[in-house]
Short mmCIF file of N, CA and C in Angstrom, two decimals:
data_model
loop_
_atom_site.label_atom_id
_atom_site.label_comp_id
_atom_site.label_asym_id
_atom_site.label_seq_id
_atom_site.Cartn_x
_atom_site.Cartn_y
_atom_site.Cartn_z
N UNK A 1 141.98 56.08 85.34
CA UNK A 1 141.40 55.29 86.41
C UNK A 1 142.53 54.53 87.12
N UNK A 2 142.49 54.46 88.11
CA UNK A 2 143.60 53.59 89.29
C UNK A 2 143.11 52.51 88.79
N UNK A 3 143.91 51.58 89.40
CA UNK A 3 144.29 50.54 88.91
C UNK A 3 143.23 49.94 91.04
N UNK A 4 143.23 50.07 91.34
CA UNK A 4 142.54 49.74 92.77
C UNK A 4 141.36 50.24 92.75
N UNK A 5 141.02 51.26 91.52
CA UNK A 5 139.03 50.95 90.63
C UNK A 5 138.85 50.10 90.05
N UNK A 6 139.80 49.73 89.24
CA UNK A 6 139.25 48.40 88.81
C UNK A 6 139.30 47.38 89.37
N UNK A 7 140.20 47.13 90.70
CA UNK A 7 139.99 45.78 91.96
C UNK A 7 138.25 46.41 91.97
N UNK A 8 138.34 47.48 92.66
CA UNK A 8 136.92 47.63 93.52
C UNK A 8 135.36 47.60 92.61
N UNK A 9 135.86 48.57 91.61
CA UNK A 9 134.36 48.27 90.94
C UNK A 9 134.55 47.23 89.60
N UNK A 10 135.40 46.69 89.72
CA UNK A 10 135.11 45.71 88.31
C UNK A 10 135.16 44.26 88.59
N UNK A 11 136.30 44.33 89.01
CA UNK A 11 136.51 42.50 89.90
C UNK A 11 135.18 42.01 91.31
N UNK A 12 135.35 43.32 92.08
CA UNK A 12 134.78 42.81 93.36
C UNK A 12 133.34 43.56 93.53
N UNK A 13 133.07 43.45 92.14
CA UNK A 13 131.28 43.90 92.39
C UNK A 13 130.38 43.02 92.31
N UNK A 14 129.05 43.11 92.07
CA UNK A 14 127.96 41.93 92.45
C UNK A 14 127.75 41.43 90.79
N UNK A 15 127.38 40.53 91.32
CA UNK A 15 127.40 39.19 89.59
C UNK A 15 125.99 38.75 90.25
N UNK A 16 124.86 39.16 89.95
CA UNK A 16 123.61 38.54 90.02
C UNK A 16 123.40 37.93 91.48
N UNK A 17 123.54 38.85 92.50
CA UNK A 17 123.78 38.76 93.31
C UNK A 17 125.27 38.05 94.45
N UNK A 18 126.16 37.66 93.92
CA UNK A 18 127.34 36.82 93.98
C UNK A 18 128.32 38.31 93.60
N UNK A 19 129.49 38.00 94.70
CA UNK A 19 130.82 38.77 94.57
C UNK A 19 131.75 37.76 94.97
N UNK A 20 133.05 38.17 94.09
CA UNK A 20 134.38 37.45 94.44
C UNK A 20 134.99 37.94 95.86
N UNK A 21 135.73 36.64 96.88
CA UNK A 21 135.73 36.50 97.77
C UNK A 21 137.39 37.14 97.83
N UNK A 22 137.80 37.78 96.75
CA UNK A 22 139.12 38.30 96.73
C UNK A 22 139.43 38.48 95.16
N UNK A 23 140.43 39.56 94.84
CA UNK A 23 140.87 39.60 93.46
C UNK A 23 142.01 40.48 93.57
N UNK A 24 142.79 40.71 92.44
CA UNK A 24 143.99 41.25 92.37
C UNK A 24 144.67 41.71 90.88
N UNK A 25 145.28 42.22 90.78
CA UNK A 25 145.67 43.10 89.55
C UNK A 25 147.69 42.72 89.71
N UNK A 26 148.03 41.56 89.27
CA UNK A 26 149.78 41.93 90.14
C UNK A 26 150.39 41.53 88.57
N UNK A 27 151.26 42.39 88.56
CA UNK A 27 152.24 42.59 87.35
C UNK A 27 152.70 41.15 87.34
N UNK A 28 153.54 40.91 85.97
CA UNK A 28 153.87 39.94 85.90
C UNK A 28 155.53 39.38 86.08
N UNK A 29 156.14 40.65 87.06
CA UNK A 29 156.93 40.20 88.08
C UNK A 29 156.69 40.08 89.56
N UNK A 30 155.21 39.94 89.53
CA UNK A 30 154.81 39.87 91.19
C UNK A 30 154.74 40.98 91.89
N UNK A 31 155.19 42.12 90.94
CA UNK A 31 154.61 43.44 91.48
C UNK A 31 152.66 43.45 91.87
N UNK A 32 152.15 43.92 92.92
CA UNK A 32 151.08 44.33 93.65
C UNK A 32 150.41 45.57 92.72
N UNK A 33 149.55 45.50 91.96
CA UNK A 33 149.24 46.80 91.18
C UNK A 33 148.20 47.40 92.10
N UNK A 34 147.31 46.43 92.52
CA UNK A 34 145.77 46.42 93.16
C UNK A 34 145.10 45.28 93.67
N UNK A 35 144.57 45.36 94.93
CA UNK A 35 143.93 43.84 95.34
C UNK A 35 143.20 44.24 96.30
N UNK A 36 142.10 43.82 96.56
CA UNK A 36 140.96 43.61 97.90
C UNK A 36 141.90 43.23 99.03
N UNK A 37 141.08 44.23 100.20
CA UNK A 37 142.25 43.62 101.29
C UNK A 37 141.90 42.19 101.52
N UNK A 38 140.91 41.41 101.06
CA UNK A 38 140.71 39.97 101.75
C UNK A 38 141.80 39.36 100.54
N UNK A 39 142.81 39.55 99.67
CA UNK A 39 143.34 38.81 98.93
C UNK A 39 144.52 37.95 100.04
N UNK A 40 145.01 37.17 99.27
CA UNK A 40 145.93 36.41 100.80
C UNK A 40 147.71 36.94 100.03
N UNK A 41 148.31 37.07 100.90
CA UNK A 41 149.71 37.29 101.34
C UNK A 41 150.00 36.45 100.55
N UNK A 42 150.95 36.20 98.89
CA UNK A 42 151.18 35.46 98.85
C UNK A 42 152.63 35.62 98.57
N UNK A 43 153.48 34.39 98.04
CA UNK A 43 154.64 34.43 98.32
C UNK A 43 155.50 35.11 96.69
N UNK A 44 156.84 35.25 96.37
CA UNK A 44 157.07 35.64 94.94
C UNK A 44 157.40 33.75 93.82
N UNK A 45 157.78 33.02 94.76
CA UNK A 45 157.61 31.77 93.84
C UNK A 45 156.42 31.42 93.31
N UNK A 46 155.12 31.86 94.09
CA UNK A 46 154.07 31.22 93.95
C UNK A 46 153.49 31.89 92.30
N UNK A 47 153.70 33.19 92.37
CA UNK A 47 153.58 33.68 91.13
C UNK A 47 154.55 33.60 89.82
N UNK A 48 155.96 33.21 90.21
CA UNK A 48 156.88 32.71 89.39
C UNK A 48 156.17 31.17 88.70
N UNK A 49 155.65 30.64 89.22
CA UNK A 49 155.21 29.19 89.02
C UNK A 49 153.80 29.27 88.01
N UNK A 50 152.92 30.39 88.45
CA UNK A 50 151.87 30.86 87.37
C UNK A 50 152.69 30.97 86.35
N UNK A 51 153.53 31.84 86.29
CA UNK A 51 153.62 32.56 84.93
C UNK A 51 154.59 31.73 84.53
N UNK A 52 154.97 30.81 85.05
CA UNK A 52 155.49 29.33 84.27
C UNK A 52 154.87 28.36 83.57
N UNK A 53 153.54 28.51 84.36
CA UNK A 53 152.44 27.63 83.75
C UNK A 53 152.21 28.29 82.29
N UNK A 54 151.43 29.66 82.13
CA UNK A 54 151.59 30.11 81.11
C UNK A 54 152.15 30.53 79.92
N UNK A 55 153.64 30.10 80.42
CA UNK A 55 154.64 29.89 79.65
C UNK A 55 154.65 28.36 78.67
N UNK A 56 154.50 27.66 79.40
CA UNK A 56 154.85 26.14 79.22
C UNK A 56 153.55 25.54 80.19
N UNK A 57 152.33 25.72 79.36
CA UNK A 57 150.60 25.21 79.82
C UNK A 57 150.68 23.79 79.98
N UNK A 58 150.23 23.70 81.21
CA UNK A 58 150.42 21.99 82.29
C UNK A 58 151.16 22.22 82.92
N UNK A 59 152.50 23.01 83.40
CA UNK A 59 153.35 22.49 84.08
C UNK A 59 152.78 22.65 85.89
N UNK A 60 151.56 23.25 86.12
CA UNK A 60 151.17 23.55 87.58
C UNK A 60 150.34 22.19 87.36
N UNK A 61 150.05 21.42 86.45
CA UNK A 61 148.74 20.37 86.82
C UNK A 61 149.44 19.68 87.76
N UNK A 62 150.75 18.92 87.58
CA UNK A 62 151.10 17.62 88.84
C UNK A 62 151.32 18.53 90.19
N UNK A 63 151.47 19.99 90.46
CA UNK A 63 151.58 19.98 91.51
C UNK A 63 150.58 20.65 92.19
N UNK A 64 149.58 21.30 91.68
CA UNK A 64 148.36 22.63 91.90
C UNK A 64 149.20 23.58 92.09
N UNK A 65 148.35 24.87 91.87
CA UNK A 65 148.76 26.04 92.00
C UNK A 65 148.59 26.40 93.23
N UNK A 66 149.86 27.02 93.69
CA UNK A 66 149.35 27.67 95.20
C UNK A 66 149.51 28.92 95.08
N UNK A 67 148.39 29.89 96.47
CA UNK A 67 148.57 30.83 96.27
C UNK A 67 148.07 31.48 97.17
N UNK A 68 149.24 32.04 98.30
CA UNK A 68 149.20 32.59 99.38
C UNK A 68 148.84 31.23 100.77
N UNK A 69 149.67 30.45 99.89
CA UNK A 69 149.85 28.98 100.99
C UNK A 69 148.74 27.98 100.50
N UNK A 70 147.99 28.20 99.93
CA UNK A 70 146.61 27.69 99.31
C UNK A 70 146.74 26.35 98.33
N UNK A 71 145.87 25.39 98.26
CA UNK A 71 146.81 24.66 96.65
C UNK A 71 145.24 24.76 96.00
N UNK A 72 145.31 24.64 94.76
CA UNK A 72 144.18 24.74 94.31
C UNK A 72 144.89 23.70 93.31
N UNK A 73 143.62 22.81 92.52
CA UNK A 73 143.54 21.27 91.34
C UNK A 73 143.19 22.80 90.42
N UNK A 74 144.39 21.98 89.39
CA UNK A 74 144.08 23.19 88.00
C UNK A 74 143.32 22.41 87.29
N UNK A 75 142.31 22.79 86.98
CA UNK A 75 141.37 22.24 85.72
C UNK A 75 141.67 23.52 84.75
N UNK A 76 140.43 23.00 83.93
CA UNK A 76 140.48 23.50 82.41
C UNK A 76 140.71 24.86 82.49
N UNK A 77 141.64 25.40 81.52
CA UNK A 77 141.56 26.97 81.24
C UNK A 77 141.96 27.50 79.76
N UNK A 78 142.79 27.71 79.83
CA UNK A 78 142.82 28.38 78.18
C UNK A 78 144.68 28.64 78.16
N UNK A 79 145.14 27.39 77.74
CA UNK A 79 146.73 27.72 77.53
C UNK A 79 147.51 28.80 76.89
N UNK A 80 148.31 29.07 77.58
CA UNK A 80 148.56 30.37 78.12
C UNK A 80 147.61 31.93 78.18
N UNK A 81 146.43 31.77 78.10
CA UNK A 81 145.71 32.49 78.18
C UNK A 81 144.78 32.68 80.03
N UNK A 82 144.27 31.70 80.66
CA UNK A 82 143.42 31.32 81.45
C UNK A 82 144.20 30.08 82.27
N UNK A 83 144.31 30.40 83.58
CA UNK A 83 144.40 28.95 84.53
C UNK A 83 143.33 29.04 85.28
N UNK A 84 142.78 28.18 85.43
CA UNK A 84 141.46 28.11 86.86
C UNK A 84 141.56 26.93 87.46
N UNK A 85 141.26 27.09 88.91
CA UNK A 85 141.72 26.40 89.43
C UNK A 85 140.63 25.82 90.60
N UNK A 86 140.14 25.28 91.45
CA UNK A 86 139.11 24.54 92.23
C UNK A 86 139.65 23.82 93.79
N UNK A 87 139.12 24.73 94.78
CA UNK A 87 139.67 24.59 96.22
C UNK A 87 138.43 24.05 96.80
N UNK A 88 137.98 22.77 96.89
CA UNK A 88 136.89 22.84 98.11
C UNK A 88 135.26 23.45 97.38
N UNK A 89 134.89 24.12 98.15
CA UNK A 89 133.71 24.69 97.19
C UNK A 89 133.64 26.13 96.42
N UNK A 90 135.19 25.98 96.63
CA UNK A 90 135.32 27.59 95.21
C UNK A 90 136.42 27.45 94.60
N UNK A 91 137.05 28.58 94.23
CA UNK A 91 138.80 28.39 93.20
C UNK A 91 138.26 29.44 93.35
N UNK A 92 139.95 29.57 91.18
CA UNK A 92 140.12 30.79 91.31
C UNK A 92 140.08 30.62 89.82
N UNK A 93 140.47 32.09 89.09
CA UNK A 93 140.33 32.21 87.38
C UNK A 93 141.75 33.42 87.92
N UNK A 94 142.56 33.33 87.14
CA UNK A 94 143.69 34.04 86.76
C UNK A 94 144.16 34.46 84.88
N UNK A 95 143.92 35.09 84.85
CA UNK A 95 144.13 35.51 83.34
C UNK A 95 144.86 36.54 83.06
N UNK A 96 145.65 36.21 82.04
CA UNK A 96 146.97 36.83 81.74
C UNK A 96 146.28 38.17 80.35
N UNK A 97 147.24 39.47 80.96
CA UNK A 97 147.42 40.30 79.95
C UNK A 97 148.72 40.82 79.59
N UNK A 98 148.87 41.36 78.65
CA UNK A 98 150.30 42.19 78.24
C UNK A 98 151.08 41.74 79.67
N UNK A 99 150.20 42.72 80.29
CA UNK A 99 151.48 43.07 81.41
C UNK A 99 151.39 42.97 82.86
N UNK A 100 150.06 42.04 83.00
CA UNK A 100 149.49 41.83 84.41
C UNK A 100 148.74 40.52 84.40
N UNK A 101 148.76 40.02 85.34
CA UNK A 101 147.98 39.07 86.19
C UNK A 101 146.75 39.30 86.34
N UNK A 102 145.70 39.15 86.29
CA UNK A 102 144.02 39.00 86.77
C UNK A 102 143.83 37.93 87.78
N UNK A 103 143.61 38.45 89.06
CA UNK A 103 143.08 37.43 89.81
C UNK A 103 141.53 37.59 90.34
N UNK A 104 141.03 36.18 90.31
CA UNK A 104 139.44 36.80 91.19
C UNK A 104 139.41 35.05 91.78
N UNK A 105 139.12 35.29 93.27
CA UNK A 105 138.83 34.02 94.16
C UNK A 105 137.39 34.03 94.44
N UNK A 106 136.96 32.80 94.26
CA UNK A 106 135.06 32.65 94.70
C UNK A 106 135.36 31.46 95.70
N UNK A 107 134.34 31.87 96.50
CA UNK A 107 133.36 30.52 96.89
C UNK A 107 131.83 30.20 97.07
N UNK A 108 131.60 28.89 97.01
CA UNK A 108 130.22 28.95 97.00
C UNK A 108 129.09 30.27 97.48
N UNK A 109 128.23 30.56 97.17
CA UNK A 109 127.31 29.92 96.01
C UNK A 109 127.72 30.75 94.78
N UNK A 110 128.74 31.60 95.06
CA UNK A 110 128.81 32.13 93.62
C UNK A 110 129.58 30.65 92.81
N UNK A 111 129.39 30.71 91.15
CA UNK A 111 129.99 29.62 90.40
C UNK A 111 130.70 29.94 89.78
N UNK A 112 132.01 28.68 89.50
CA UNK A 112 133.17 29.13 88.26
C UNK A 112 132.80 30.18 87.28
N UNK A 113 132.18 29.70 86.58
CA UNK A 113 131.28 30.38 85.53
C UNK A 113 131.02 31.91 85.66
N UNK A 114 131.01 32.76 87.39
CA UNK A 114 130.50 33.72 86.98
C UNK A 114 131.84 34.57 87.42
N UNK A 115 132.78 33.68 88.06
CA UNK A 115 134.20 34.20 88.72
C UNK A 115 134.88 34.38 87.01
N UNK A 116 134.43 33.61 85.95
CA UNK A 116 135.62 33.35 84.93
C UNK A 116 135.00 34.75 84.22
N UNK A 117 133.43 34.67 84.51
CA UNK A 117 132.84 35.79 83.47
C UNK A 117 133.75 37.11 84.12
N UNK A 118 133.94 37.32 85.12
CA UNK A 118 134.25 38.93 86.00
C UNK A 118 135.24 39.19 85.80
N UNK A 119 136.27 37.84 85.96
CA UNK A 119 137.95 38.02 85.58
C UNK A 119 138.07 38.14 84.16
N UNK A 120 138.31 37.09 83.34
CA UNK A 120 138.37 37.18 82.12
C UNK A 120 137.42 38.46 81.30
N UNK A 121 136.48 38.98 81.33
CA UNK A 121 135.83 40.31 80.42
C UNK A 121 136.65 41.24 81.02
N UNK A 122 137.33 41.79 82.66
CA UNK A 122 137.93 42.80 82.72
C UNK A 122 139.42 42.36 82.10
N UNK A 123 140.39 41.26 81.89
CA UNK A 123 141.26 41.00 81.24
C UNK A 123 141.25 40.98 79.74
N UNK A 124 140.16 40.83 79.10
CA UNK A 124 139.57 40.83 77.42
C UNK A 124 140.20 42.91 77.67
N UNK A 125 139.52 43.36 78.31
CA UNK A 125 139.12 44.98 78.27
C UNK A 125 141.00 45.49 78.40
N UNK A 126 141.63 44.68 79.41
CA UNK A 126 142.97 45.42 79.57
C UNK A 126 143.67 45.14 78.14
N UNK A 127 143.76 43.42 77.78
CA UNK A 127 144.35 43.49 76.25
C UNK A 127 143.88 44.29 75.60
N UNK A 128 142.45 44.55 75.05
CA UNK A 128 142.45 45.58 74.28
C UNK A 128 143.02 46.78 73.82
N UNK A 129 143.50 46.93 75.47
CA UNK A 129 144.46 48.66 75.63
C UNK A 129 145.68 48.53 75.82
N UNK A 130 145.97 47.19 75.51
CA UNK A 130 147.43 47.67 75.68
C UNK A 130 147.90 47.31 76.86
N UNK A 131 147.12 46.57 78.03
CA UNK A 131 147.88 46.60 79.24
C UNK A 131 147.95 45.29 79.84
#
């Protein structure tokens, strides 16, 4: 399976009526594996700074995470496992595997809750294999 099936039918499908407003698959040198074209342009620091966070969990809280010019307030996630983050009336859930990034962006009315369920179970599924 491509790696831009699992953007399309796993990240950016319907959650009880609710879909993510963007998602992405990017290695964890900022390589582009797969992403919805609505994902935003983002820059290579911005993802250097994730995978800093997950390195050393807190270090994005004093400044938010940005991403693709964006800042998002990091709340709760799962050190070095999960950052999520809260823009206005949506965020984002980013979750780390072996060897990639998980991204999925919501906004209202879909909820954290169902952005973390979509990202995180297809990131549970890539650790499993190895990827």
């Amino acid at each position: 399976m491509s790696w831009q099936t699992y953007v399309d039918e796993h990240l950016m499908c319907d959650i009880e009526g609710q879909r993510l407003t963007a998602a992405a698959i990017i290695g964890h040198d900022g390589s582009i594996w797969a992403q919805s074209s609505s994902f935003p342009q983002f820059k290579p620091n911005e993802i250097s700074a994730i995978m800093d966070d997950f390195n050393e969990p807190g270090s994005l809280a004093p400044t938010g995470l940005h991403l693709g010019g964006a800042k998002y307030m990091v709340i709760q996630g799962e050190p070095g496992a999960v950052i999520r983050g809260k823009k206005g009336p949506g965020g984002l859930t980013v979750k780390k595997t072996g060897q990639a990034l998980i991204f999925g962006i919501y906004n209202e009315p879909m909820t954290p809750g169902q952005c973390n369920m979509v990202v995180e179970r297809l990131g549970d599924y890539l650790i499993e294999q190895a990827l």
